[in-house]
């Protein structure tokens, strides 16, 4: 499969960031997952939820991994897509989506914004359990990327992945399965506008 460009964001300054510190040292310890598809357990399949975040529905509209469902909620196949994954102890209600998706929406950037909610699988205070699920959740996110590409809704070059805290490890795993071309570390959500600028085309 062709390469998918990933942007990994570390939003360490986010007040609600929790205790999941991800430095570059830990980044280098991302487990390499197998390149072929993993068979995911039912709790991973049902515990990872996808949302399309639009100006009309800034809180996100839940979507299944289905081309028609995405189009029905306003996915635009002519545009690039940004996939945002939250960190430990959060869910789709996280400030991350409001701030980061908000930066895209406020500037009227012509991108599709997809939010990944894996909150059921990473509740506090079970950090170790959440950490163990990162590879499988990443594989589920890779399922989303595969669907977007195989259904013609996107291309690898038009997909951008953004992960906060443990979410950075999730997108790292997703990107590894799909041969990621680029990984960028970001320190602060203050840069969310810059980041939005980088990925708006
Ligand atoms: C889809 O996106 C393209 C490019 O931004 C735009 O020209 C077009 O109007 C959009 N289509 C809809 C239905 O919004
Ligand atoms: C985005 O679009 C809205 C509605 O059309 C407009 O009011 C606003 O000024 C636009 N924002 C920017 C940054 O262009
Ligand atoms: C984003 O891009 C717009 C123009 O495309 C520019 O005016 C703005 O300053 C940029 N913002 C940041 C934070 O780089």
Short mmCIF file of N, CA and C in Angstrom, two decimals, residues 22 41 53 56 62 69 88 98 142 148-149 185 188 190 200:
data_model
loop_
_atom_site.label_atom_id
_atom_site.label_comp_id
_atom_site.label_asym_id
_atom_site.label_seq_id
_atom_site.Cartn_x
_atom_site.Cartn_y
_atom_site.Cartn_z
N UNK A 22 4.29 11.56 26.57
CA UNK A 22 4.91 10.86 25.46
C UNK A 22 6.07 11.69 24.93
N UNK A 41 -10.69 -8.17 18.20
CA UNK A 41 -11.75 -8.71 19.06
C UNK A 41 -12.96 -7.79 19.03
N UNK A 53 -16.72 15.31 11.91
CA UNK A 53 -16.92 16.61 12.54
C UNK A 53 -17.03 17.67 11.45
N UNK A 56 -21.67 21.91 10.43
CA UNK A 56 -23.07 21.65 10.77
C UNK A 56 -23.18 20.83 12.06
N UNK A 62 -21.76 10.43 14.54
CA UNK A 62 -21.21 9.07 14.56
C UNK A 62 -21.39 8.43 13.18
N UNK A 69 -22.49 5.77 4.47
CA UNK A 69 -22.76 6.44 5.75
C UNK A 69 -21.92 7.71 5.86
N UNK A 88 -5.18 9.10 26.53
CA UNK A 88 -5.63 8.33 27.70
C UNK A 88 -6.69 9.07 28.53
N UNK A 98 -12.52 19.88 20.26
CA UNK A 98 -13.07 21.22 20.21
C UNK A 98 -12.01 22.21 19.70
N UNK A 142 -6.52 1.94 11.24
CA UNK A 142 -6.02 1.57 9.91
C UNK A 142 -7.15 1.02 9.05
N UNK A 148 -11.32 4.35 3.51
CA UNK A 148 -11.32 5.62 2.78
C UNK A 148 -10.61 5.47 1.44
N UNK A 149 -9.50 4.74 1.45
CA UNK A 149 -8.72 4.59 0.21
C UNK A 149 -9.39 3.61 -0.74
N UNK A 185 6.27 15.60 15.39
CA UNK A 185 5.90 15.80 16.78
C UNK A 185 5.57 17.25 17.04
N UNK A 188 2.63 21.63 21.40
CA UNK A 188 1.62 22.48 22.04
C UNK A 188 0.41 22.70 21.15
N UNK A 190 -1.15 25.28 21.14
CA UNK A 190 -1.05 26.66 20.66
C UNK A 190 -0.76 26.64 19.16
N UNK A 200 -4.22 21.92 5.25
CA UNK A 200 -5.50 22.38 4.73
C UNK A 200 -5.71 22.10 3.25
#
